PDB file of C-alpha atoms in Angstrom:
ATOM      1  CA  UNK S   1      -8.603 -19.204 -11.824  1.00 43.00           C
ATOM      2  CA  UNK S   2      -5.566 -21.315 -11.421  1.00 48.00           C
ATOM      3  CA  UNK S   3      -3.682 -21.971  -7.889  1.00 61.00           C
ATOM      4  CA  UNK S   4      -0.855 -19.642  -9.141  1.00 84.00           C
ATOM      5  CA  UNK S   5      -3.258 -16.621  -9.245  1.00 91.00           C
ATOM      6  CA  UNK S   6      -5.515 -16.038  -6.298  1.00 94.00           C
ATOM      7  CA  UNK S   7      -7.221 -12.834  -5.030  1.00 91.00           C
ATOM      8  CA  UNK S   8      -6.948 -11.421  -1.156  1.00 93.00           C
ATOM      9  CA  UNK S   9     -10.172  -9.557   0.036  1.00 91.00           C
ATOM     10  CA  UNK S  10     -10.242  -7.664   3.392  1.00 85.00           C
ATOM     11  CA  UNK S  11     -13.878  -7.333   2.454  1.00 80.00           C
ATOM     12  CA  UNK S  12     -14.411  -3.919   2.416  1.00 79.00           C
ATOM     13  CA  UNK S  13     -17.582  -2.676   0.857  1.00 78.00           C
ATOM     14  CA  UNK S  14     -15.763  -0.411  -1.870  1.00 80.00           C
ATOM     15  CA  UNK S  15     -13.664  -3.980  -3.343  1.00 83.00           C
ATOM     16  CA  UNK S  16     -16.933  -5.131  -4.585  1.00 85.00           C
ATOM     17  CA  UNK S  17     -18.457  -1.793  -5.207  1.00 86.00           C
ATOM     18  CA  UNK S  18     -15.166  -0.805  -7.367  1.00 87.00           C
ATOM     19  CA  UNK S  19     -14.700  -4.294  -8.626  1.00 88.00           C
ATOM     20  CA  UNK S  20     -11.035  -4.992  -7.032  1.00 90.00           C
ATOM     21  CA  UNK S  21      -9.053  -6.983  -4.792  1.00 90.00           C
ATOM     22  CA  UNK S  22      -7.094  -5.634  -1.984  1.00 94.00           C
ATOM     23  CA  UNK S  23      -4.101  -8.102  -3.441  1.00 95.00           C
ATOM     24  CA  UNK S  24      -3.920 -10.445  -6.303  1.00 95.00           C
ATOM     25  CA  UNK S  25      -1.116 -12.873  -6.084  1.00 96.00           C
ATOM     26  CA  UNK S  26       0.277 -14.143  -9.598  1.00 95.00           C
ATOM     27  CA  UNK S  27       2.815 -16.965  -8.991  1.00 94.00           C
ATOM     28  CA  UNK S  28       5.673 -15.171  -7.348  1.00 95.00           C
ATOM     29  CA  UNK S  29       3.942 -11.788  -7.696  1.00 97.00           C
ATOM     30  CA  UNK S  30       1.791  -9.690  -5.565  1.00 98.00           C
ATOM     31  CA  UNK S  31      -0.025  -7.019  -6.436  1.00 98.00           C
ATOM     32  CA  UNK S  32      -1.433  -4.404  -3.606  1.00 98.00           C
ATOM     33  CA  UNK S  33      -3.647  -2.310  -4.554  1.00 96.00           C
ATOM     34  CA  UNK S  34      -3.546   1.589  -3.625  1.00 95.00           C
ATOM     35  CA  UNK S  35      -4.099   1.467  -0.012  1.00 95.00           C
ATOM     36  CA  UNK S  36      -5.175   5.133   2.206  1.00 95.00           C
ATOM     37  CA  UNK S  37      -4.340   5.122   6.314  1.00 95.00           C
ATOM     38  CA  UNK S  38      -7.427   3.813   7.209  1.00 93.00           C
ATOM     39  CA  UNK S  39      -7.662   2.040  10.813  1.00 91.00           C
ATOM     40  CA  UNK S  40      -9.604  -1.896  10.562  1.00 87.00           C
ATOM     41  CA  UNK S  41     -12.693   0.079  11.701  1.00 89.00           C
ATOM     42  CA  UNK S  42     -12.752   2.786   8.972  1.00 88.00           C
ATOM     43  CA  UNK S  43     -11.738   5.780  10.605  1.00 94.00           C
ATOM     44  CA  UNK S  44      -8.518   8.244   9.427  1.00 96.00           C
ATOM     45  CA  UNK S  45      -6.035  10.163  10.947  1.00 97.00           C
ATOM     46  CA  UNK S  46      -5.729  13.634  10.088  1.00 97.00           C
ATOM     47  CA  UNK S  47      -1.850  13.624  10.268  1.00 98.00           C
ATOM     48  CA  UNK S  48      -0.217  12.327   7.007  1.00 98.00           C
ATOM     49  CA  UNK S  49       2.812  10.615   9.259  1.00 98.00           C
ATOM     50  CA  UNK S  50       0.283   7.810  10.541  1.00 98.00           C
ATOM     51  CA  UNK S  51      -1.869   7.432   7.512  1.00 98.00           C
ATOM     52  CA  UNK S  52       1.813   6.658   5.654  1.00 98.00           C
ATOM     53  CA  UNK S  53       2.057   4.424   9.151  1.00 98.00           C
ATOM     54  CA  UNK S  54      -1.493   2.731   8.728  1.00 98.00           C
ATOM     55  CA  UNK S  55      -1.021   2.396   5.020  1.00 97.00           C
ATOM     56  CA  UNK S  56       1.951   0.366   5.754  1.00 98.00           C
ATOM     57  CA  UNK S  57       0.610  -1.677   8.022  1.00 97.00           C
ATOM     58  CA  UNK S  58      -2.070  -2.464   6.132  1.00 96.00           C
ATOM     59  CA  UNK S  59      -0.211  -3.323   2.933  1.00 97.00           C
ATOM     60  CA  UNK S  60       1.847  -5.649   5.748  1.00 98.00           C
ATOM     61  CA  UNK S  61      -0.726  -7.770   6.303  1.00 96.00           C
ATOM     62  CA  UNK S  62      -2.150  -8.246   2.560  1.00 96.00           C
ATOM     63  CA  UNK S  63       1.528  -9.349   1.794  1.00 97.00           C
ATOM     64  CA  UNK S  64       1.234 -11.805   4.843  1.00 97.00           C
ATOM     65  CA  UNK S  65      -1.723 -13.391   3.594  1.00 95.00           C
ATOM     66  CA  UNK S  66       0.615 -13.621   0.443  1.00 95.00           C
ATOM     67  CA  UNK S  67       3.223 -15.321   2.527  1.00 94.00           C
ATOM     68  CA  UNK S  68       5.526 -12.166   1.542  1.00 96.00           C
ATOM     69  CA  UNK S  69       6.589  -9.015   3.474  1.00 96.00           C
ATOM     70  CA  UNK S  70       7.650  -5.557   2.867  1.00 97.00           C
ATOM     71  CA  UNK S  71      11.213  -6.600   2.488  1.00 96.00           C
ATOM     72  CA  UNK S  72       9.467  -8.169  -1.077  1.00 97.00           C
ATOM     73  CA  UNK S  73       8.643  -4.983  -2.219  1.00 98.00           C
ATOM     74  CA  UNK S  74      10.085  -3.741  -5.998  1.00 98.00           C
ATOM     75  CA  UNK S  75       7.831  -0.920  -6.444  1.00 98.00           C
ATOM     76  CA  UNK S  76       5.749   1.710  -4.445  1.00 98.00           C
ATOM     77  CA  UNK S  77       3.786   4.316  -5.983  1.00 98.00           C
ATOM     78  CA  UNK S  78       3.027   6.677  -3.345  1.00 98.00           C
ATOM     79  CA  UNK S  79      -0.050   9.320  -4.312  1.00 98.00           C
ATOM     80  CA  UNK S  80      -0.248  12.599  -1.408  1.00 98.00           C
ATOM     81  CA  UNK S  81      -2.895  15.225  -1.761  1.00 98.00           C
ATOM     82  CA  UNK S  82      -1.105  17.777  -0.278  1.00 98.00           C
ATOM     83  CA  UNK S  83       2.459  18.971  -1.716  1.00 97.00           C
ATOM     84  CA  UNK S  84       3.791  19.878   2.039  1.00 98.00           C
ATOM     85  CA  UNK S  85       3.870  16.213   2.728  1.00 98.00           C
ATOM     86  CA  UNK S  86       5.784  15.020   0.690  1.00 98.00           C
ATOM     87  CA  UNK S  87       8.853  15.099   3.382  1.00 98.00           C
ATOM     88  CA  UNK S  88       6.554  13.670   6.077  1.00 98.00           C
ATOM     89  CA  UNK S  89       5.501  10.767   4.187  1.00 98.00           C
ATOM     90  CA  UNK S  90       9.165  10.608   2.601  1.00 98.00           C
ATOM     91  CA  UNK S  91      10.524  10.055   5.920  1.00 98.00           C
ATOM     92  CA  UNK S  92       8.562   7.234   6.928  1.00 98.00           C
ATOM     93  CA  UNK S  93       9.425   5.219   3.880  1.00 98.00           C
ATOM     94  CA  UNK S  94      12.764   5.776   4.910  1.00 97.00           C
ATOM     95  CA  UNK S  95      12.564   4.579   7.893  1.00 97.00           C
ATOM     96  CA  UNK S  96      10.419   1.428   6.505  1.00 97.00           C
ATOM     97  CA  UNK S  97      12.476   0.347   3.817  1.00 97.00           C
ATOM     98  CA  UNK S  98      16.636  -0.551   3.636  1.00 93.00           C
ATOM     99  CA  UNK S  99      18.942  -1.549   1.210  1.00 92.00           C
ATOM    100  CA  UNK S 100      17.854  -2.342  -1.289  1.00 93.00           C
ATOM    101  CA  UNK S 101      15.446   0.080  -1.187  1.00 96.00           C
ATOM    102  CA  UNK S 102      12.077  -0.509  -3.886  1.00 98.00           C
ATOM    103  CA  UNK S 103      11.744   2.000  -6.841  1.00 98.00           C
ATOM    104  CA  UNK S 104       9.434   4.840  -5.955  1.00 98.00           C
ATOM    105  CA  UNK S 105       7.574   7.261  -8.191  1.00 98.00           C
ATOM    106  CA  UNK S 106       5.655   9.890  -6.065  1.00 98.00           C
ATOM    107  CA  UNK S 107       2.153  12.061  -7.226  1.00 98.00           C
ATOM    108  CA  UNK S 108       0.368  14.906  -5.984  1.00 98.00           C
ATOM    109  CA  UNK S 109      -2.750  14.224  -6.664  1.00 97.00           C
ATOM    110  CA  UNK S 110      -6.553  14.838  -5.305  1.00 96.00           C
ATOM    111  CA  UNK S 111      -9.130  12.115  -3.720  1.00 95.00           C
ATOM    112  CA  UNK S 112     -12.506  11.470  -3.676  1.00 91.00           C
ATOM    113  CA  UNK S 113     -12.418  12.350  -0.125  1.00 92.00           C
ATOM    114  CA  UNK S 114     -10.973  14.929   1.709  1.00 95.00           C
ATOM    115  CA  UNK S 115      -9.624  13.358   4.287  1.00 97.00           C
ATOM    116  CA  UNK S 116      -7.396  11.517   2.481  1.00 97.00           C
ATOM    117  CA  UNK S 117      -3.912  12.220   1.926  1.00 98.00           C
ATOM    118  CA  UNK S 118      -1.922   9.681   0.966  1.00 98.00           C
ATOM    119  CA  UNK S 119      -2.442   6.736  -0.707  1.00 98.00           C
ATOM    120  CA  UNK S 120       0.429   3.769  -1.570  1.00 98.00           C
ATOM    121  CA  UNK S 121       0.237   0.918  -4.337  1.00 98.00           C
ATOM    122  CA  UNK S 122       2.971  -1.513  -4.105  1.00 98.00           C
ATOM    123  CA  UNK S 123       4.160  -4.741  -6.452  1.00 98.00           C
ATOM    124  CA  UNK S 124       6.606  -7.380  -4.571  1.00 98.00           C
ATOM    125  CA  UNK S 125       8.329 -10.217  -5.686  1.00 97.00           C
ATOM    126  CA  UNK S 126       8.175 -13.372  -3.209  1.00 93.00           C
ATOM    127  CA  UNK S 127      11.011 -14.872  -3.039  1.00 81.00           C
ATOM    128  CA  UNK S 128      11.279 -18.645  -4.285  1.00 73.00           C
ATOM    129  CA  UNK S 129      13.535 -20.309  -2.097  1.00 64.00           C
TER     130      UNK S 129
END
């Protein structure tokens, strides 16, 4: 693997169970992979408002360890189990992200898990100063 392509692990057990990587950066790239609301220590919150929150946050620091930041991100695809959340979760990505604003293509869609209910993938773009 070259220096321009390196993997970021938060070393959860499902990365090597599911054979990914939380992020790959690829030169001026980053990858994030889908990420659910899930606190450091594994538990959820039932409201869809602060899994979009912990989601975030989470995806915030795997772009850190990238030396990027939301601000970098082009793309979000944003997965919610539940139809009726779609404004909740809307919201807080509108008051995450300003001008300009990444693309966005939304899913309903079901989990493994029930507790899930939303779930966000992201690609940024560092920028090279």
């Amino acid at each position: 693997m070259s220096t321009d392509r390196r993997a970021i692990s938060f070393g959860s057990k499902f990365e090597k169970l599911a054979g990914y990587s939380r992020a790959l950066v690829d030169g001026e790239w980053v990858f994030v992979s889908g990420t659910a609301g899930h606190n450091e220590d594994g538990t959820i919150s039932p409201d869809p408002d602060e899994q979009t929150r912990q989601s975030l946050r989470t995806i915030a620091r795997a772009l850190e360890q990238a030396d990027a930041g939301l601000s970098d991100i082009v793309r979000l695809n944003v997965y919610i189990a539940d139809r009726q959340d779609v404004m909740t979760v809307s919201k807080v990505l509108g008051e995450t992200f300003s001008d300009p604003r990444p693309t966005n293509t939304t899913i309903i869609c079901g989990f493994p898990v029930e507790e899930i209910k939303v779930e966000i993938e992201v690609t940024a773009r560092k920028r090279v100063d």
